[in-house]
Tab-separated table of C-alpha atoms in Angstrom:
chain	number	residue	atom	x	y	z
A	725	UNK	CA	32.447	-49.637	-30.215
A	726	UNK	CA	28.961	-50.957	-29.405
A	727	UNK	CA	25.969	-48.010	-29.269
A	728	UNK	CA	23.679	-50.964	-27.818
A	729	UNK	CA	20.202	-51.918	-28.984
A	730	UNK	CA	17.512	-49.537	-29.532
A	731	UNK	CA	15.708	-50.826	-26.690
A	732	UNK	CA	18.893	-50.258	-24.187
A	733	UNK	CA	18.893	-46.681	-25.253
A	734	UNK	CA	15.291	-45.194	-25.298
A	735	UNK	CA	13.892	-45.701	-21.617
A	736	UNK	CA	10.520	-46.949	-20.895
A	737	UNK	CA	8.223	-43.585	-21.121
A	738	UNK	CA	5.867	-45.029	-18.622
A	739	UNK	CA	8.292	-45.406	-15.872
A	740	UNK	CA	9.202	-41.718	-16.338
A	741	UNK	CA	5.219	-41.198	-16.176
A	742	UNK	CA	5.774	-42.845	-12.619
A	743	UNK	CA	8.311	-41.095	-11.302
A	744	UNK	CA	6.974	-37.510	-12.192
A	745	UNK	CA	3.443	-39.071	-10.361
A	746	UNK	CA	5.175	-40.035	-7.607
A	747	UNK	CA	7.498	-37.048	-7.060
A	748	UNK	CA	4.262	-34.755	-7.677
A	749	UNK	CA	2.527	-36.866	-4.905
A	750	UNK	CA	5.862	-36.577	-2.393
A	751	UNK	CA	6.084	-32.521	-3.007
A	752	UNK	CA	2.138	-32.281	-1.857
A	753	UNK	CA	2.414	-34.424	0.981
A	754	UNK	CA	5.705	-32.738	1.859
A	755	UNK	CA	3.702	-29.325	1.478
A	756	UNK	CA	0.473	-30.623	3.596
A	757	UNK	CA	2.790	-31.448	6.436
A	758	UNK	CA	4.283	-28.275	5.969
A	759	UNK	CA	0.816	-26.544	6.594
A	760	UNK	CA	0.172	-29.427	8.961
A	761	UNK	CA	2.917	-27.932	11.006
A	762	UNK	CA	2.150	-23.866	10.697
A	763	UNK	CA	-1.740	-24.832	11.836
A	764	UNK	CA	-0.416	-26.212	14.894
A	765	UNK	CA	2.159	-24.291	16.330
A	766	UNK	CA	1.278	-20.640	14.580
A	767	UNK	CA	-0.258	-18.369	17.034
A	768	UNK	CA	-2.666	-17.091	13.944
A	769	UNK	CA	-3.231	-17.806	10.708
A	770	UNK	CA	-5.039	-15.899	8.055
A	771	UNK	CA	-6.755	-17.018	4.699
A	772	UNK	CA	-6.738	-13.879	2.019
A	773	UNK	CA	-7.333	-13.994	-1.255
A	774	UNK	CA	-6.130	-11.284	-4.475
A	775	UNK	CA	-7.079	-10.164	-7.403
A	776	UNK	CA	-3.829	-8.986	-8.887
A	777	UNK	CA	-0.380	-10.332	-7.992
A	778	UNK	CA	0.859	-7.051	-7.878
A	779	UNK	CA	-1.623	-6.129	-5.173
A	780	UNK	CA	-0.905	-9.485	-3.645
A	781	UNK	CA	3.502	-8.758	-3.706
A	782	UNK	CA	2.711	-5.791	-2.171
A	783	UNK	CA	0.492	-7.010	0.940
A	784	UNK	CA	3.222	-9.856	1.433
A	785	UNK	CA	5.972	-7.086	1.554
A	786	UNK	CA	3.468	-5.511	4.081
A	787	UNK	CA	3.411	-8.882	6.277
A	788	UNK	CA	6.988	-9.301	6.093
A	789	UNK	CA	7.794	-5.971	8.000
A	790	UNK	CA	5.293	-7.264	10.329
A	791	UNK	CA	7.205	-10.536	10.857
A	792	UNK	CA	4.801	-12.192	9.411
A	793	UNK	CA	4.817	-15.244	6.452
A	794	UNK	CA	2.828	-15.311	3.504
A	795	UNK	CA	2.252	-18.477	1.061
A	796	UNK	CA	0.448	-19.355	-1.695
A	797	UNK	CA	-1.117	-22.887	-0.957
A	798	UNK	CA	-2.923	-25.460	-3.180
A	799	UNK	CA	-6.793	-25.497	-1.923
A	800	UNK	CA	-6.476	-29.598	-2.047
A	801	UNK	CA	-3.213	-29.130	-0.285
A	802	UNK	CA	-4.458	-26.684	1.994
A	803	UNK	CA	-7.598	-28.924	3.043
A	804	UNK	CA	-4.952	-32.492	3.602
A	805	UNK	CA	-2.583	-29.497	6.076
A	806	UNK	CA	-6.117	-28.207	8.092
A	807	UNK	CA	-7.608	-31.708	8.492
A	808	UNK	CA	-7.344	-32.787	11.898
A	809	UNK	CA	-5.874	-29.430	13.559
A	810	UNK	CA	-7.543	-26.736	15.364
A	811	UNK	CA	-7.739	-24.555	12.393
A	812	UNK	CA	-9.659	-27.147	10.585
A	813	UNK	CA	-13.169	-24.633	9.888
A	814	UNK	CA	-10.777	-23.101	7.720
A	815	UNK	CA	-11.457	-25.218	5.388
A	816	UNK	CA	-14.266	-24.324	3.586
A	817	UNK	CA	-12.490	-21.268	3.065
A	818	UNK	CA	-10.089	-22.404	0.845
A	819	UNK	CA	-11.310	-21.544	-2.472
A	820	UNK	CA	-9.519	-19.652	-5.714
A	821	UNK	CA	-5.993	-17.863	-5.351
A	822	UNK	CA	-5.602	-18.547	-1.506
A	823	UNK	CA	-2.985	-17.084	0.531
A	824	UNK	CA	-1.641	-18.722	3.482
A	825	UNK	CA	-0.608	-15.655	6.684
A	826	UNK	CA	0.623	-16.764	9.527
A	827	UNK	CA	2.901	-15.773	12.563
A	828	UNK	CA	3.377	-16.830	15.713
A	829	UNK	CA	5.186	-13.299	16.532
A	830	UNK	CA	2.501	-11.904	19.111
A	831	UNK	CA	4.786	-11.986	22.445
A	832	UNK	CA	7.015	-9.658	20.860
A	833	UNK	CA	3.871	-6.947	20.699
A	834	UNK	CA	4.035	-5.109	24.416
A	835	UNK	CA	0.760	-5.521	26.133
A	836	UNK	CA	-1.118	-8.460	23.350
A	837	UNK	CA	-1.515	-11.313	25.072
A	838	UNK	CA	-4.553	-12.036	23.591
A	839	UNK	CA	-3.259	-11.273	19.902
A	840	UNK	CA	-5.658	-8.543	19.235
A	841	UNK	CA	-3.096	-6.270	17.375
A	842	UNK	CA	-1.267	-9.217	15.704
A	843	UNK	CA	-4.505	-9.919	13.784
A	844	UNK	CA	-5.028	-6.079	13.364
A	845	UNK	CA	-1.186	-5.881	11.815
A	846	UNK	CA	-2.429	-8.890	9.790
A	847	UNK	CA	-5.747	-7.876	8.191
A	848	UNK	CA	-4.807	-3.946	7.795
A	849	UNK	CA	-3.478	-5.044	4.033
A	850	UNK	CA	-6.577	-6.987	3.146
A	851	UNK	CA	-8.663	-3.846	4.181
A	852	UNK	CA	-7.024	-0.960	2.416
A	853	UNK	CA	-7.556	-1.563	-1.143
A	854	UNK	CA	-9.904	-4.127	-2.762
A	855	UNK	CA	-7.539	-6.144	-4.208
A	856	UNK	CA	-6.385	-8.482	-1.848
A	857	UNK	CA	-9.370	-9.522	0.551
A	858	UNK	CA	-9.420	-10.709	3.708
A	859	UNK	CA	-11.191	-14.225	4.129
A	860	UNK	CA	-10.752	-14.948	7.340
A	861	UNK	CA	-8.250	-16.388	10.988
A	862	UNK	CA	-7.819	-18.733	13.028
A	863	UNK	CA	-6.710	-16.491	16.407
A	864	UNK	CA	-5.721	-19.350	18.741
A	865	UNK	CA	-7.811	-22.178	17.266
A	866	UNK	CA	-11.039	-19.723	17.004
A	867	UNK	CA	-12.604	-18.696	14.322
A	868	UNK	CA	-12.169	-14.901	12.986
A	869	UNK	CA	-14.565	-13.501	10.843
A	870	UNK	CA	-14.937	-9.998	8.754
A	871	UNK	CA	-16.320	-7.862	11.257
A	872	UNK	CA	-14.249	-9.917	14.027
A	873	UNK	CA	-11.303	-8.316	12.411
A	874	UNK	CA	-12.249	-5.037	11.680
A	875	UNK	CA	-13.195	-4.714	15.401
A	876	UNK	CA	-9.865	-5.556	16.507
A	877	UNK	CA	-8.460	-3.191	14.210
A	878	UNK	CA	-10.489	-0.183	16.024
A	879	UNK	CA	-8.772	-0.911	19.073
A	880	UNK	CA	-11.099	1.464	21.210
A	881	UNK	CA	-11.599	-0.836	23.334
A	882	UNK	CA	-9.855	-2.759	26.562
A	883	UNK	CA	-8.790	-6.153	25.770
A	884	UNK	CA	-10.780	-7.634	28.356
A	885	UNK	CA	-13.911	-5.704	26.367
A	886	UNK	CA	-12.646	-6.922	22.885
A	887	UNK	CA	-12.301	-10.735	24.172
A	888	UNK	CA	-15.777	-10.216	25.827
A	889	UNK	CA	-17.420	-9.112	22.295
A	890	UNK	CA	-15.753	-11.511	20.636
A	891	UNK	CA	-17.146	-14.205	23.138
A	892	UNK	CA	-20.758	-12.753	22.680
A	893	UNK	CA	-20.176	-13.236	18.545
A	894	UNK	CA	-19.140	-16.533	18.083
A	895	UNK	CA	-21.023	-19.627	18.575
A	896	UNK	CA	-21.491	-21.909	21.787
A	897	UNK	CA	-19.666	-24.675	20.246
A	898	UNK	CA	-16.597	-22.491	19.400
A	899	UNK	CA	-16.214	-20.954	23.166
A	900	UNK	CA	-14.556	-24.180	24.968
A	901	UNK	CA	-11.770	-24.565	21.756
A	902	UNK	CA	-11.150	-21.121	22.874
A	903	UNK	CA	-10.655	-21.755	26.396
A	904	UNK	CA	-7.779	-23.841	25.856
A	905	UNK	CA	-5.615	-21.273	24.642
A	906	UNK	CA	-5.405	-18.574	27.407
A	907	UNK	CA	-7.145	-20.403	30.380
A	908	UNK	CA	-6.213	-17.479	33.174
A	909	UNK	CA	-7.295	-14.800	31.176
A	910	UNK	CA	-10.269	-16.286	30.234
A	911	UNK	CA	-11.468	-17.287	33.379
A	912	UNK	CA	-11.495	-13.539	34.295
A	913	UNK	CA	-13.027	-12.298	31.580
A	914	UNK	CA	-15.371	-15.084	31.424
A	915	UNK	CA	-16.315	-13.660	35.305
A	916	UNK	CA	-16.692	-10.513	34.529
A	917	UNK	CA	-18.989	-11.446	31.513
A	918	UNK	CA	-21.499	-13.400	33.549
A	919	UNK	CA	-21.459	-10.557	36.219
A	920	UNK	CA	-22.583	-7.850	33.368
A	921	UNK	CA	-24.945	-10.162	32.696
A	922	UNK	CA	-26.551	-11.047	35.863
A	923	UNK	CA	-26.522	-6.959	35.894
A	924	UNK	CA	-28.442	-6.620	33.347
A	925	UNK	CA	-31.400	-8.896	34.063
């Protein structure tokens, strides 16, 4: 019985080189689409980052009973899923042990239309301990800073009164990505803001 020629029975190591390139290269794009997909049809999505991965196992067990996901992305992978989305300032964020928090799970709060408590339920882990950090959110294609979040979490104020704070905060250029998101209640509050204001002078 034949065993066949040397050649016949060790493979070429290069072509094994290939496919272990190219499979790499199909699992990122695969994972890039993936976040692709969560920018654009997640209601919010929040960058954090951790210290420890126990701290980090126990915020994610945190998120889940809030219906919320919680991934570990790449940062290269993470800036091929943002580019080209509405969440795409989150970008520079993506630096060191990023996680990925997102949810899309805000109609099923009573009375948070504008998501103010599902980015509250989001950011509480990332503020009680100093482990796992909060970075920061993309709330319906706007930006959501540090002291964004920690307002929402105070929730001592109306919604209309948190979205009009939040207005005053962020810059012009953010405002009209903003306004395609909830274009009724914005209009109102927008209304009311410009009434204040014309109060004031």
């Amino acid at each position: 019985r034949s065993r066949g020629s040397l050649p016949d029975r060790i493979s070429d190591p290069m072509s094994h080189l290939a496919q272990r390139v190219s499979l790499g290269r199909l699992r990122k794009e695969c994972l890039s689409h993936r976040i692709k997909e969560i920018a654009k049809h997640s209601r919010l999505i929040m960058l954090a980052h951790w210290n420890t991965t126990s701290a980090f196992e126990q915020a994610r067990k945190a998120w889940k009973k809030s219906d919320m996901h919680a991934a570990i992305i790449k940062v290269r992978v993470g800036r091929v899923g943002f580019a080209d989305t509405r969440s795409s300032f989150l970008i520079p964020c993506l630096r060191g042990p990023t996680a990925l928090v997102y949810s899309n799970s805000a109609a099923a709060i009573p009375g948070d239309r504008l998501g103010q408590k599902l980015l509250a339920q989001a950011a509480k882990p990332t503020f009680e301990g100093d482990d796992v950090m909060f970075v920061a959110a993309s709330l319906d294609g706007v930006m959501i800073d540090r002291d964004n979040a920690q307002m929402f979490q105070k929730s001592r104020s109306t919604p209309d009164q948190d979205l009009i704070n939040l207005l005053q905060s962020l810059p012009t250029s953010s405002i009209p990505r903003m306004c395609t998101s909830h274009v009724m209640e914005l209009s109102r509050v927008m209304q009311v803001h410009l009434s204040r204001l014309d109060g004031s002078t």
